[in-house]
XYZ file of C-alpha atoms in Angstrom:
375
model
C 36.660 14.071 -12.695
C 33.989 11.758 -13.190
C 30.222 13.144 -14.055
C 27.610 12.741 -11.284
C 24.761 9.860 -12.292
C 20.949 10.474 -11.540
C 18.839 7.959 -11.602
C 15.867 7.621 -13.754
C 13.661 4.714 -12.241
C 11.764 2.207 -14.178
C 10.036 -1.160 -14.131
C 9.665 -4.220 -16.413
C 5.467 -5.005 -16.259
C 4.653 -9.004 -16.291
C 1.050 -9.437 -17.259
C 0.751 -13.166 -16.331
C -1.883 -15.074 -18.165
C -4.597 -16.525 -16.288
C -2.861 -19.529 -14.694
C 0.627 -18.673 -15.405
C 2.332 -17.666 -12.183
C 5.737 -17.650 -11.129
C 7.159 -20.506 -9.391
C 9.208 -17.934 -7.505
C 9.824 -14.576 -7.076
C 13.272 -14.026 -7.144
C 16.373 -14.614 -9.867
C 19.495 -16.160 -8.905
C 22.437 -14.147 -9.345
C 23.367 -15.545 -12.768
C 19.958 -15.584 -13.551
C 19.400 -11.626 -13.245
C 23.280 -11.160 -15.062
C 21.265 -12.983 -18.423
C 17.980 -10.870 -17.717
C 19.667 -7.940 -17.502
C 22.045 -8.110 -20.629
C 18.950 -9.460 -22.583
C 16.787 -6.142 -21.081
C 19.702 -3.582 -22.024
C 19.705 -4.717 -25.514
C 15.929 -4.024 -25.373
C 16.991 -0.684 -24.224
C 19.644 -0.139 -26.656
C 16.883 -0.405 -29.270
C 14.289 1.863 -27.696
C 16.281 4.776 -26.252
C 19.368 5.518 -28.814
C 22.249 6.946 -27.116
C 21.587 4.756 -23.846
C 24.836 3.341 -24.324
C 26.287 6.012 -22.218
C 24.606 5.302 -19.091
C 24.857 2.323 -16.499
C 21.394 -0.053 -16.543
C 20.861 -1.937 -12.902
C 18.218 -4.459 -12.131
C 16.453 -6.187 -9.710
C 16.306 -10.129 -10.005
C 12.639 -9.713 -8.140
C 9.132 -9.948 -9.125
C 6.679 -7.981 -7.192
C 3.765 -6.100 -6.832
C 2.714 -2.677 -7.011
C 1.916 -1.774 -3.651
C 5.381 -2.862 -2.240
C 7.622 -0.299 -5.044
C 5.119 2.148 -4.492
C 5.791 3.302 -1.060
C 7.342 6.536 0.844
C 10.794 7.112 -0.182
C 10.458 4.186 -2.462
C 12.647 2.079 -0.820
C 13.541 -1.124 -3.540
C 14.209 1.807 -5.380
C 16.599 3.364 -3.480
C 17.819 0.132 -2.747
C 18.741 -0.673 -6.112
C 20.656 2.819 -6.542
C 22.178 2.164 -3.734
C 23.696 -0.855 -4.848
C 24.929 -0.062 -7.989
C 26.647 2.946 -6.907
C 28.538 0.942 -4.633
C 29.815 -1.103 -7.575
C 33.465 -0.393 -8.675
C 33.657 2.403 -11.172
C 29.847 2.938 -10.924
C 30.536 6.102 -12.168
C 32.098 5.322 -15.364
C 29.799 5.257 -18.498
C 27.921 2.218 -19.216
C 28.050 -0.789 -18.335
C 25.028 -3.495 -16.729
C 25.123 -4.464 -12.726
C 22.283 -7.092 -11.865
C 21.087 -8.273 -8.394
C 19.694 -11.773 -7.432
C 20.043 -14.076 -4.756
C 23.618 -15.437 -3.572
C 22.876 -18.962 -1.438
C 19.108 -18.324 -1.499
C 19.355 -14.587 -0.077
C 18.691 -10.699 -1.809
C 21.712 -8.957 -1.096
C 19.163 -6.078 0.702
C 15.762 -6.829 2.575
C 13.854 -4.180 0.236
C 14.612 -6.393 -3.114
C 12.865 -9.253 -1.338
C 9.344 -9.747 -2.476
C 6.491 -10.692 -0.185
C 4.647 -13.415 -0.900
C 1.453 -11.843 0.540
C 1.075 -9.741 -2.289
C 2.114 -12.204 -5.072
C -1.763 -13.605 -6.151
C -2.404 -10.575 -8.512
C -2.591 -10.425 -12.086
C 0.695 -8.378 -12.821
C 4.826 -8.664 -11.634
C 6.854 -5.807 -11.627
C 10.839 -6.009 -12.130
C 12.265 -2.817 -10.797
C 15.045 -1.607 -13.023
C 16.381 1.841 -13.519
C 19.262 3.833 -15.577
C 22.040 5.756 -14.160
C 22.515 8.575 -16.545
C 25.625 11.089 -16.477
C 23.850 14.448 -15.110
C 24.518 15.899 -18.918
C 22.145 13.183 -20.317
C 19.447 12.411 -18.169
C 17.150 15.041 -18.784
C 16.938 13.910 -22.083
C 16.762 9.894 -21.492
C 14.311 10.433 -18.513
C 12.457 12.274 -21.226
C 12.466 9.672 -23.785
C 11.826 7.039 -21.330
C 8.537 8.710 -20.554
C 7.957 9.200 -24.525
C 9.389 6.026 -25.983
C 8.199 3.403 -22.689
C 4.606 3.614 -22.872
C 4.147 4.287 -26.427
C 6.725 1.162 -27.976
C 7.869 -0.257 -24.682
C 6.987 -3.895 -25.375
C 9.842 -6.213 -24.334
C 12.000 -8.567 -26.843
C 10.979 -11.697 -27.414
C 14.131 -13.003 -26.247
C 13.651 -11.274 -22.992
C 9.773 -12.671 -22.107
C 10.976 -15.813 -23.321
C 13.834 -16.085 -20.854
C 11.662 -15.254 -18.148
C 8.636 -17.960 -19.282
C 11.579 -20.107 -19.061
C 13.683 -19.519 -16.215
C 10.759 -19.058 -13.593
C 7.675 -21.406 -15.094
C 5.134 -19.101 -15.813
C 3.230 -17.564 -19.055
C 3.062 -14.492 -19.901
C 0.234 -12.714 -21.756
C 2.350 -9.399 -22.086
C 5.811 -7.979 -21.014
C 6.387 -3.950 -21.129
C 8.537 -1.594 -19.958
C 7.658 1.287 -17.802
C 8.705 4.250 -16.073
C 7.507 4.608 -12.492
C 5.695 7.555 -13.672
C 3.954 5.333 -16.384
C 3.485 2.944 -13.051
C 1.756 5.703 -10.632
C -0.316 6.958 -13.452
C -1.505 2.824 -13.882
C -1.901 2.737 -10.369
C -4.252 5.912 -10.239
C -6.215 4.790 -13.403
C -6.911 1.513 -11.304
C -7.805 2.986 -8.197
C -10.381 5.093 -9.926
C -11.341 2.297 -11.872
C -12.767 0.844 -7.962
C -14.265 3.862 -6.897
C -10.518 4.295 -4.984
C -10.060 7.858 -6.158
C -9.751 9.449 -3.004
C -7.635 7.383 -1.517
C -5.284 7.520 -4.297
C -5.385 11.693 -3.730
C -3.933 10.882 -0.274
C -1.577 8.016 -1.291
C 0.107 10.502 -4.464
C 0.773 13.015 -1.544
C 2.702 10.557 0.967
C 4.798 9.293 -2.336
C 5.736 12.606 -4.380
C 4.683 15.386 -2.090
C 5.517 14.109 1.632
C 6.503 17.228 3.131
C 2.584 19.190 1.823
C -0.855 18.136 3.434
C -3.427 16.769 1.774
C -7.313 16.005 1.663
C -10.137 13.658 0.403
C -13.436 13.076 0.988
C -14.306 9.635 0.732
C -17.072 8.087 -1.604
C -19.590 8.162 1.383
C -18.039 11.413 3.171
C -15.471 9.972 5.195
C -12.502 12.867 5.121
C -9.372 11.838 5.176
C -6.061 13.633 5.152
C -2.645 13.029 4.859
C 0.395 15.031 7.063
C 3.528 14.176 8.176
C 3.547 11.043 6.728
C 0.142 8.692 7.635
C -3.451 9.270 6.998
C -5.775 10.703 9.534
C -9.575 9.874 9.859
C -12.180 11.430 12.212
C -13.624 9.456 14.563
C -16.179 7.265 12.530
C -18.899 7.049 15.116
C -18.450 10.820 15.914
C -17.866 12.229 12.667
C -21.029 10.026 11.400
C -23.344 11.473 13.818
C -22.262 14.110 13.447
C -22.066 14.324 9.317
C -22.383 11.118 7.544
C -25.625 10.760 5.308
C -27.688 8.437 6.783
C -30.463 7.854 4.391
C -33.219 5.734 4.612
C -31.368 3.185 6.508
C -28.343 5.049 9.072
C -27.013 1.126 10.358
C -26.566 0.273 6.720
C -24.884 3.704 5.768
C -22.517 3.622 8.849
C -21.409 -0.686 7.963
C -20.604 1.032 4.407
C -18.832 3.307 5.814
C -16.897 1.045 7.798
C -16.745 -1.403 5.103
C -14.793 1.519 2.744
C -12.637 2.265 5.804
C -11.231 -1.263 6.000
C -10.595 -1.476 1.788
C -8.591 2.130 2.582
C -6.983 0.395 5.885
C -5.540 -2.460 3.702
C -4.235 -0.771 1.099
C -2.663 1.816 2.841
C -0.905 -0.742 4.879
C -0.060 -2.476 2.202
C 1.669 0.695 0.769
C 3.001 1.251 4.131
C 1.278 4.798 4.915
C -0.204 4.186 8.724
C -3.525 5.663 9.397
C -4.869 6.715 12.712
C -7.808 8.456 13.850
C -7.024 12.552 14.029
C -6.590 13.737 17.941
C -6.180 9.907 19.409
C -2.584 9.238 20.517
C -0.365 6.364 18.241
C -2.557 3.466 17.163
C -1.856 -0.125 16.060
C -1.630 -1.394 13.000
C -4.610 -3.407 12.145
C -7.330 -1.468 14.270
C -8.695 1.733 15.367
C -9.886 2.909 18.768
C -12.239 6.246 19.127
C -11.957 7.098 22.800
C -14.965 9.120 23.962
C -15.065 9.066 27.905
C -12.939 7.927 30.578
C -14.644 5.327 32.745
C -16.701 6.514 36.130
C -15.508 4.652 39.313
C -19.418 5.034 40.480
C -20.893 3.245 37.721
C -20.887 -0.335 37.050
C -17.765 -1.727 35.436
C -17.260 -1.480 31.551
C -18.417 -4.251 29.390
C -17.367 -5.258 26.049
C -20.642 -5.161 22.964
C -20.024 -6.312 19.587
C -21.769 -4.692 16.363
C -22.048 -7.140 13.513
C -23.411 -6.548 9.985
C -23.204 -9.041 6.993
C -19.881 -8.555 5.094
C -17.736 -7.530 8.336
C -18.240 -9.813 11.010
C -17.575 -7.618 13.893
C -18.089 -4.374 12.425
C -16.977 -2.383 15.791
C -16.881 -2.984 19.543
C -18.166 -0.526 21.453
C -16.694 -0.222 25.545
C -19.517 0.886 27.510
C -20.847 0.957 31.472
C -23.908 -0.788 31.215
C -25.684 2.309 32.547
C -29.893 2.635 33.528
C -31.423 4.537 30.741
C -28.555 4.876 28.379
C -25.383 3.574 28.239
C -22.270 5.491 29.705
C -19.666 4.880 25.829
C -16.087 5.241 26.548
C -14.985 4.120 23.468
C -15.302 2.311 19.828
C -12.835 -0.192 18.604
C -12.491 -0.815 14.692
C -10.810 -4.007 13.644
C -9.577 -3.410 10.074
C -7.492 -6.304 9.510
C -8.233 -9.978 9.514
C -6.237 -10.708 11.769
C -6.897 -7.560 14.420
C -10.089 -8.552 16.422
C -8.251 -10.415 19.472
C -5.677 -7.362 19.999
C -8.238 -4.792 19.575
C -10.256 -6.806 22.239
C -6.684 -7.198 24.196
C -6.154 -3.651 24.147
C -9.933 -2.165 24.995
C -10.261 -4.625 27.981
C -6.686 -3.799 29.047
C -7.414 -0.085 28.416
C -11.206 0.838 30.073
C -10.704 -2.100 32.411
C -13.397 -4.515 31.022
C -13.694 -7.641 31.159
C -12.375 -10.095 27.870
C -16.265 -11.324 27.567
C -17.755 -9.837 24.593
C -21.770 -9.448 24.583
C -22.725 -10.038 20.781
C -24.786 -7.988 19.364
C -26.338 -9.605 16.704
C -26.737 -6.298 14.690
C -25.327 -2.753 14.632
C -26.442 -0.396 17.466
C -27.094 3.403 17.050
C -28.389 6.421 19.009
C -30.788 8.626 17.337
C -28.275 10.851 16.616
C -26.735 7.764 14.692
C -23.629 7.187 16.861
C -22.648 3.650 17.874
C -24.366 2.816 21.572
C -24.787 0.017 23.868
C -27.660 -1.976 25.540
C -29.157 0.172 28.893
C -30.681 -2.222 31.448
C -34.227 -0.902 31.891
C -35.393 1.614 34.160
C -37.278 0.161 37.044
Protein backbone atom coordinates (compact mmCIF):
# COMPACT_ATOMS: atom_id res chain seq x y z
CA UNK A 1 0.00 0.00 0.00
CA UNK A 2 1.30 3.19 -0.93
CA UNK A 3 2.04 6.02 1.95
CA UNK A 4 -0.31 9.04 1.98
CA UNK A 5 1.65 12.50 0.72
CA UNK A 6 1.05 15.92 2.57
CA UNK A 7 1.95 18.74 1.15
CA UNK A 8 4.33 21.22 2.47
CA UNK A 9 3.83 24.53 0.38
CA UNK A 10 6.51 26.83 -0.71
CA UNK A 11 7.50 29.62 -3.07
CA UNK A 12 10.55 30.65 -5.16
CA UNK A 13 10.93 34.81 -4.29
CA UNK A 14 12.10 36.97 -7.55
CA UNK A 15 13.42 40.27 -6.33
CA UNK A 16 13.56 42.02 -9.76
CA UNK A 17 16.03 44.80 -10.05
CA UNK A 18 14.82 48.13 -10.72
CA UNK A 19 13.97 47.87 -14.44
CA UNK A 20 14.16 44.23 -14.85
CA UNK A 21 10.67 42.86 -15.32
CA UNK A 22 9.39 39.91 -16.85
CA UNK A 23 8.39 39.91 -20.35
CA UNK A 24 5.73 37.44 -19.25
CA UNK A 25 4.37 35.76 -16.57
CA UNK A 26 4.02 32.38 -17.39
CA UNK A 27 6.56 29.27 -18.51
CA UNK A 28 5.82 27.11 -21.31
CA UNK A 29 5.48 23.62 -20.54
CA UNK A 30 9.07 22.67 -21.40
CA UNK A 31 10.09 25.68 -19.94
CA UNK A 32 8.77 24.85 -16.25
CA UNK A 33 10.09 20.81 -16.93
CA UNK A 34 13.96 22.73 -17.04
CA UNK A 35 12.96 25.12 -14.04
CA UNK A 36 11.84 22.57 -12.11
CA UNK A 37 14.71 19.91 -12.48
CA UNK A 38 17.18 22.90 -12.07
CA UNK A 39 15.01 23.97 -8.60
CA UNK A 40 15.00 20.23 -7.22
CA UNK A 41 18.66 20.03 -7.46
CA UNK A 42 18.62 23.28 -5.42
CA UNK A 43 16.54 21.32 -3.09
CA UNK A 44 18.52 18.27 -3.08
CA UNK A 45 21.31 20.45 -1.68
CA UNK A 46 19.39 22.31 1.00
CA UNK A 47 17.06 19.70 2.53
CA UNK A 48 19.09 16.16 2.57
CA UNK A 49 16.86 13.29 2.36
CA UNK A 50 14.36 15.24 -0.07
CA UNK A 51 14.95 12.67 -2.48
CA UNK A 52 12.10 10.75 -1.11
CA UNK A 53 9.42 13.08 -1.80
CA UNK A 54 7.71 14.35 -5.13
CA UNK A 55 8.66 18.37 -5.92
CA UNK A 56 5.71 20.15 -8.21
CA UNK A 57 5.85 23.60 -9.62
CA UNK A 58 4.13 26.25 -11.03
CA UNK A 59 5.49 27.72 -14.44
CA UNK A 60 3.86 31.27 -13.06
CA UNK A 61 5.14 34.41 -11.71
CA UNK A 62 2.94 36.30 -9.43
CA UNK A 63 2.30 38.38 -6.70
CA UNK A 64 1.63 38.11 -3.19
CA UNK A 65 -1.78 39.10 -2.82
CA UNK A 66 -3.10 36.54 -5.44
CA UNK A 67 -1.27 33.09 -3.38
CA UNK A 68 -2.27 34.63 -0.35
CA UNK A 69 -5.93 34.19 -0.34
CA UNK A 70 -8.75 31.95 1.54
CA UNK A 71 -8.18 28.39 0.96
CA UNK A 72 -5.17 29.35 -1.03
CA UNK A 73 -6.35 28.36 -4.12
CA UNK A 74 -2.94 28.20 -6.74
CA UNK A 75 -2.01 26.23 -3.96
CA UNK A 76 -4.44 23.81 -3.91
CA UNK A 77 -4.36 23.96 -7.43
CA UNK A 78 -0.99 22.82 -7.77
CA UNK A 79 -1.66 19.75 -5.28
CA UNK A 80 -4.29 19.06 -7.07
CA UNK A 81 -2.52 18.54 -10.12
CA UNK A 82 0.18 16.59 -9.18
CA UNK A 83 -1.80 14.13 -7.39
CA UNK A 84 -3.58 13.49 -10.42
CA UNK A 85 -0.30 12.53 -12.09
CA UNK A 86 0.29 8.73 -12.62
CA UNK A 87 1.91 7.14 -9.63
CA UNK A 88 1.82 10.50 -7.74
CA UNK A 89 2.11 8.54 -4.90
CA UNK A 90 5.27 6.83 -5.49
CA UNK A 91 8.47 8.43 -3.97
CA UNK A 92 10.12 11.10 -5.81
CA UNK A 93 10.08 12.20 -8.75
CA UNK A 94 9.49 16.21 -10.36
CA UNK A 95 5.90 17.15 -12.15
CA UNK A 96 6.00 20.84 -13.61
CA UNK A 97 3.08 22.95 -14.97
CA UNK A 98 3.21 25.63 -17.78
CA UNK A 99 1.23 26.58 -20.57
CA UNK A 100 0.19 23.98 -23.43
CA UNK A 101 -0.85 26.27 -26.78
CA UNK A 102 -0.68 29.50 -24.74
CA UNK A 103 -3.07 28.20 -21.80
CA UNK A 104 -2.41 27.14 -17.68
CA UNK A 105 -3.79 23.87 -17.44
CA UNK A 106 -6.10 25.50 -14.28
CA UNK A 107 -7.44 29.22 -14.06
CA UNK A 108 -5.76 29.64 -10.43
CA UNK A 109 -2.01 29.15 -11.96
CA UNK A 110 -2.81 32.07 -14.25
CA UNK A 111 -1.32 35.29 -13.08
CA UNK A 112 -3.05 38.64 -13.34
CA UNK A 113 -1.48 41.17 -14.91
CA UNK A 114 -3.05 43.80 -12.59
CA UNK A 115 -0.87 42.92 -9.93
CA UNK A 116 2.38 42.36 -11.92
CA UNK A 117 4.09 46.23 -11.44
CA UNK A 118 5.59 45.35 -7.96
CA UNK A 119 8.99 44.85 -6.96
CA UNK A 120 8.90 40.98 -6.23
CA UNK A 121 7.52 37.49 -8.34
CA UNK A 122 6.59 34.61 -6.56
CA UNK A 123 6.83 30.93 -8.17
CA UNK A 124 4.58 28.72 -6.15
CA UNK A 125 6.18 25.36 -5.65
CA UNK A 126 5.62 22.83 -2.96
CA UNK A 127 6.84 19.12 -1.83
CA UNK A 128 4.76 16.13 -1.49
CA UNK A 129 6.25 14.29 1.38
CA UNK A 130 5.27 10.55 2.42
CA UNK A 131 3.19 11.23 5.81
CA UNK A 132 6.40 9.45 7.69
CA UNK A 133 8.65 12.36 6.48
CA UNK A 134 7.00 15.48 6.36
CA UNK A 135 7.06 16.56 9.73
CA UNK A 136 10.55 16.58 9.53
CA UNK A 137 11.08 18.27 5.87
CA UNK A 138 8.26 20.84 6.64
CA UNK A 139 10.50 21.43 9.60
CA UNK A 140 13.66 21.90 7.83
CA UNK A 141 12.06 23.84 5.18
CA UNK A 142 11.12 26.41 7.77
CA UNK A 143 14.84 26.09 9.31
CA UNK A 144 16.99 25.64 6.24
CA UNK A 145 14.62 28.23 3.62
CA UNK A 146 15.01 31.43 5.23
CA UNK A 147 18.28 31.00 6.80
CA UNK A 148 20.42 29.47 3.35
CA UNK A 149 17.55 29.48 0.91
CA UNK A 150 19.26 31.46 -1.86
CA UNK A 151 18.67 29.83 -5.26
CA UNK A 152 21.55 28.24 -7.65
CA UNK A 153 23.03 30.19 -9.93
CA UNK A 154 22.02 27.95 -12.57
CA UNK A 155 18.46 28.34 -11.56
CA UNK A 156 18.28 32.55 -11.52
CA UNK A 157 20.21 32.35 -14.52
CA UNK A 158 17.70 30.24 -16.42
CA UNK A 159 15.04 32.41 -15.43
CA UNK A 160 17.09 35.95 -16.44
CA UNK A 161 17.23 34.04 -19.55
CA UNK A 162 14.18 32.39 -20.46
CA UNK A 163 11.76 35.36 -19.50
CA UNK A 164 14.07 38.77 -20.09
CA UNK A 165 14.33 40.17 -16.88
CA UNK A 166 17.17 40.82 -14.06
CA UNK A 167 17.17 39.75 -11.05
CA UNK A 168 18.68 41.40 -7.96
CA UNK A 169 17.94 38.23 -5.73
CA UNK A 170 16.27 34.73 -6.03
CA UNK A 171 15.25 32.76 -2.62
CA UNK A 172 13.33 30.15 -1.59
CA UNK A 173 10.55 30.31 0.85
CA UNK A 174 8.01 28.60 2.72
CA UNK A 175 4.56 30.19 2.71
CA UNK A 176 5.04 30.61 6.31
CA UNK A 177 8.37 32.53 5.59
CA UNK A 178 5.85 34.38 2.89
CA UNK A 179 2.92 35.41 5.49
CA UNK A 180 5.44 36.39 8.04
CA UNK A 181 7.06 38.87 4.89
CA UNK A 182 3.74 39.87 4.18
CA UNK A 183 2.94 40.93 7.91
CA UNK A 184 6.43 42.59 8.36
CA UNK A 185 5.35 44.75 5.22
CA UNK A 186 2.03 45.58 6.20
CA UNK A 187 3.32 46.91 9.46
CA UNK A 188 6.02 48.45 7.76
CA UNK A 189 2.76 50.94 6.14
CA UNK A 190 1.04 51.44 9.19
CA UNK A 191 -1.20 48.17 7.71
CA UNK A 192 -1.07 46.29 10.98
CA UNK A 193 -4.55 45.98 11.59
CA UNK A 194 -5.58 45.02 8.59
CA UNK A 195 -3.12 42.33 8.43
CA UNK A 196 -4.79 41.05 12.08
CA UNK A 197 -7.99 40.59 10.03
CA UNK A 198 -6.42 39.26 6.78
CA UNK A 199 -4.17 36.29 9.06
CA UNK A 200 -7.71 35.29 10.41
CA UNK A 201 -9.60 34.82 6.90
CA UNK A 202 -6.25 32.77 5.70
CA UNK A 203 -5.25 30.39 8.76
CA UNK A 204 -8.12 30.77 11.15
CA UNK A 205 -11.41 31.09 8.86
CA UNK A 206 -13.76 29.34 10.94
CA UNK A 207 -12.74 32.03 14.49
CA UNK A 208 -13.74 35.84 14.52
CA UNK A 209 -11.59 38.40 14.65
CA UNK A 210 -10.98 42.23 15.49
CA UNK A 211 -8.92 45.44 14.75
CA UNK A 212 -9.08 48.78 15.37
CA UNK A 213 -7.84 50.75 12.68
CA UNK A 214 -4.97 53.44 12.88
CA UNK A 215 -7.67 56.24 13.25
CA UNK A 216 -10.38 53.97 15.17
CA UNK A 217 -12.13 52.47 12.44
CA UNK A 218 -13.06 48.70 13.91
CA UNK A 219 -13.07 46.19 11.77
CA UNK A 220 -13.78 42.51 12.11
CA UNK A 221 -13.60 39.53 10.32
CA UNK A 222 -16.48 36.41 10.45
CA UNK A 223 -17.56 34.02 8.23
CA UNK A 224 -15.32 34.86 5.74
CA UNK A 225 -15.30 38.98 4.74
CA UNK A 226 -14.58 41.97 6.79
CA UNK A 227 -17.22 44.03 8.40
CA UNK A 228 -17.02 47.88 9.05
CA UNK A 229 -19.50 50.13 10.93
CA UNK A 230 -21.12 52.56 9.19
CA UNK A 231 -18.38 55.33 8.67
CA UNK A 232 -20.60 58.35 8.95
CA UNK A 233 -22.42 56.75 11.98
CA UNK A 234 -19.73 55.15 13.73
CA UNK A 235 -17.68 58.62 13.26
CA UNK A 236 -20.21 60.66 14.91
CA UNK A 237 -20.65 58.67 16.94
CA UNK A 238 -16.76 57.70 17.97
CA UNK A 239 -14.17 58.82 15.61
CA UNK A 240 -11.68 61.55 17.04
CA UNK A 241 -12.31 64.52 15.42
CA UNK A 242 -9.65 66.86 16.50
CA UNK A 243 -9.08 70.18 15.61
CA UNK A 244 -10.35 69.71 12.20
CA UNK A 245 -13.55 66.71 12.13
CA UNK A 246 -13.82 67.09 7.82
CA UNK A 247 -10.13 66.36 7.69
CA UNK A 248 -10.27 63.43 10.33
CA UNK A 249 -13.39 61.81 8.66
CA UNK A 250 -11.46 62.16 4.57
CA UNK A 251 -8.57 60.21 6.59
CA UNK A 252 -10.67 58.02 7.63
CA UNK A 253 -12.11 57.38 4.42
CA UNK A 254 -8.87 57.64 2.76
CA UNK A 255 -7.54 54.41 5.15
CA UNK A 256 -10.85 52.68 4.31
CA UNK A 257 -10.19 52.67 0.57
CA UNK A 258 -6.14 51.44 1.06
CA UNK A 259 -8.02 48.46 3.35
CA UNK A 260 -10.85 48.16 0.44
CA UNK A 261 -8.09 47.46 -2.19
CA UNK A 262 -6.14 45.22 -0.60
CA UNK A 263 -8.63 43.16 0.73
CA UNK A 264 -10.03 42.80 -2.69
CA UNK A 265 -7.06 42.17 -3.98
CA UNK A 266 -6.67 39.22 -1.49
CA UNK A 267 -10.15 38.37 -2.25
CA UNK A 268 -11.73 38.84 1.42
CA UNK A 269 -15.11 41.07 0.60
CA UNK A 270 -15.90 43.72 3.05
CA UNK A 271 -19.26 45.15 3.78
CA UNK A 272 -20.60 47.44 6.22
CA UNK A 273 -21.94 45.30 9.55
CA UNK A 274 -26.05 45.16 9.57
CA UNK A 275 -26.46 46.38 5.66
CA UNK A 276 -27.61 43.50 3.43
CA UNK A 277 -24.82 42.08 0.50
CA UNK A 278 -22.83 44.94 -1.01
CA UNK A 279 -20.86 45.37 -4.25
CA UNK A 280 -17.60 45.09 -4.80
CA UNK A 281 -16.01 48.39 -5.26
CA UNK A 282 -18.37 50.57 -2.95
CA UNK A 283 -20.18 50.89 0.20
CA UNK A 284 -23.67 52.15 0.96
CA UNK A 285 -24.74 53.20 4.78
CA UNK A 286 -28.52 53.27 4.62
CA UNK A 287 -29.95 55.52 7.33
CA UNK A 288 -33.71 56.31 6.44
CA UNK A 289 -36.13 55.22 4.01
CA UNK A 290 -37.38 58.07 1.86
CA UNK A 291 -40.80 60.13 2.97
CA UNK A 292 -43.44 60.23 0.13
CA UNK A 293 -44.37 63.90 1.72
CA UNK A 294 -41.12 65.41 1.30
CA UNK A 295 -39.51 66.55 -1.76
CA UNK A 296 -37.82 63.90 -3.85
CA UNK A 297 -34.20 62.68 -2.96
CA UNK A 298 -31.29 64.35 -4.52
CA UNK A 299 -27.89 63.17 -5.09
CA UNK A 300 -24.71 65.61 -3.06
CA UNK A 301 -21.20 64.87 -3.58
CA UNK A 302 -18.41 65.35 -0.74
CA UNK A 303 -15.00 65.98 -2.19
CA UNK A 304 -11.67 66.42 -0.36
CA UNK A 305 -8.14 66.60 -2.01
CA UNK A 306 -6.70 63.04 -2.43
CA UNK A 307 -10.25 61.27 -3.06
CA UNK A 308 -12.16 62.99 -5.50
CA UNK A 309 -15.57 62.10 -4.43
CA UNK A 310 -15.00 61.18 -1.00
CA UNK A 311 -18.85 60.03 -0.39
CA UNK A 312 -22.30 60.80 -1.80
CA UNK A 313 -24.70 61.44 0.48
CA UNK A 314 -28.82 60.68 -0.73
CA UNK A 315 -30.79 63.22 0.92
CA UNK A 316 -34.51 65.10 0.62
CA UNK A 317 -33.56 68.49 0.29
CA UNK A 318 -35.54 69.26 3.45
CA UNK A 319 -36.25 73.18 5.15
CA UNK A 320 -33.98 73.44 8.06
CA UNK A 321 -32.02 70.28 7.78
CA UNK A 322 -31.77 67.80 5.43
CA UNK A 323 -33.93 64.51 5.62
CA UNK A 324 -30.24 61.66 4.93
CA UNK A 325 -31.30 58.37 3.71
CA UNK A 326 -28.12 57.22 2.97
CA UNK A 327 -24.12 57.53 2.27
CA UNK A 328 -22.45 55.93 -0.65
CA UNK A 329 -18.56 55.16 -0.47
CA UNK A 330 -16.82 54.56 -3.75
CA UNK A 331 -13.64 52.61 -2.89
CA UNK A 332 -12.48 51.61 -6.17
CA UNK A 333 -11.44 53.59 -9.17
CA UNK A 334 -13.55 52.40 -11.10
CA UNK A 335 -16.90 52.35 -8.61
CA UNK A 336 -18.31 55.98 -8.71
CA UNK A 337 -20.88 55.47 -11.76
CA UNK A 338 -22.40 52.12 -10.14
CA UNK A 339 -22.49 53.49 -6.75
CA UNK A 340 -24.35 56.52 -8.37
CA UNK A 341 -26.40 53.71 -10.53
CA UNK A 342 -27.35 51.96 -7.55
CA UNK A 343 -28.28 55.05 -4.95
CA UNK A 344 -30.45 56.74 -7.69
CA UNK A 345 -31.97 53.34 -8.56
CA UNK A 346 -32.31 52.59 -4.81
CA UNK A 347 -33.86 56.04 -2.89
CA UNK A 348 -35.35 57.01 -6.24
CA UNK A 349 -33.17 60.10 -7.05
CA UNK A 350 -32.43 61.50 -9.77
CA UNK A 351 -28.71 60.59 -11.75
CA UNK A 352 -27.79 64.55 -11.28
CA UNK A 353 -25.23 64.89 -8.72
CA UNK A 354 -25.02 68.44 -6.82
CA UNK A 355 -21.14 68.88 -6.14
CA UNK A 356 -20.18 69.80 -3.20
CA UNK A 357 -17.07 71.35 -3.46
CA UNK A 358 -16.00 70.20 0.10
CA UNK A 359 -17.01 67.64 2.75
CA UNK A 360 -20.28 68.32 4.66
CA UNK A 361 -20.85 67.51 8.41
CA UNK A 362 -23.45 67.97 11.18
CA UNK A 363 -22.26 69.11 14.45
CA UNK A 364 -22.36 65.89 15.63
CA UNK A 365 -19.80 65.23 12.70
CA UNK A 366 -21.96 62.95 10.51
CA UNK A 367 -22.05 63.47 6.74
CA UNK A 368 -25.24 65.98 5.83
CA UNK A 369 -26.66 67.75 2.98
CA UNK A 370 -27.51 71.39 1.93
CA UNK A 371 -31.20 72.58 3.69
CA UNK A 372 -32.89 75.27 1.56
CA UNK A 373 -33.40 78.14 4.01
CA UNK A 374 -36.17 78.71 6.21
CA UNK A 375 -38.40 81.45 5.00
Amino acid sequence: MNESLIACPAVLALELAGDGAPDRLELTRDEARVLASLVADDLRALLPGIETSRLAIAGALFDGVELLRPGFPAFATLEELARRIPRVTDAGGVVAFGTHEGHMPAQPLVPDPAYAGGPMRLIPWMVLAPASQAEDIAAAMEVELVGRGEAGTATADYLMRTLGMRLEHARYLSRNDLLALTCVQYEHVNLAPLWTVLEAALLTPYKEETALGSRGLPLHYAEGRVGVPGPSAWFARAGNKGANATHEFAGTLFELRQYAALLAAHHVPLHIEGESAQTAGYLIESIATADPALPPPALYAHEAAGLGMAAITVAQPVPGKARVLAHGYPLAPDALAPLLDALAGGYGAAHEVHALGRMLLDADGALSAPAPALH
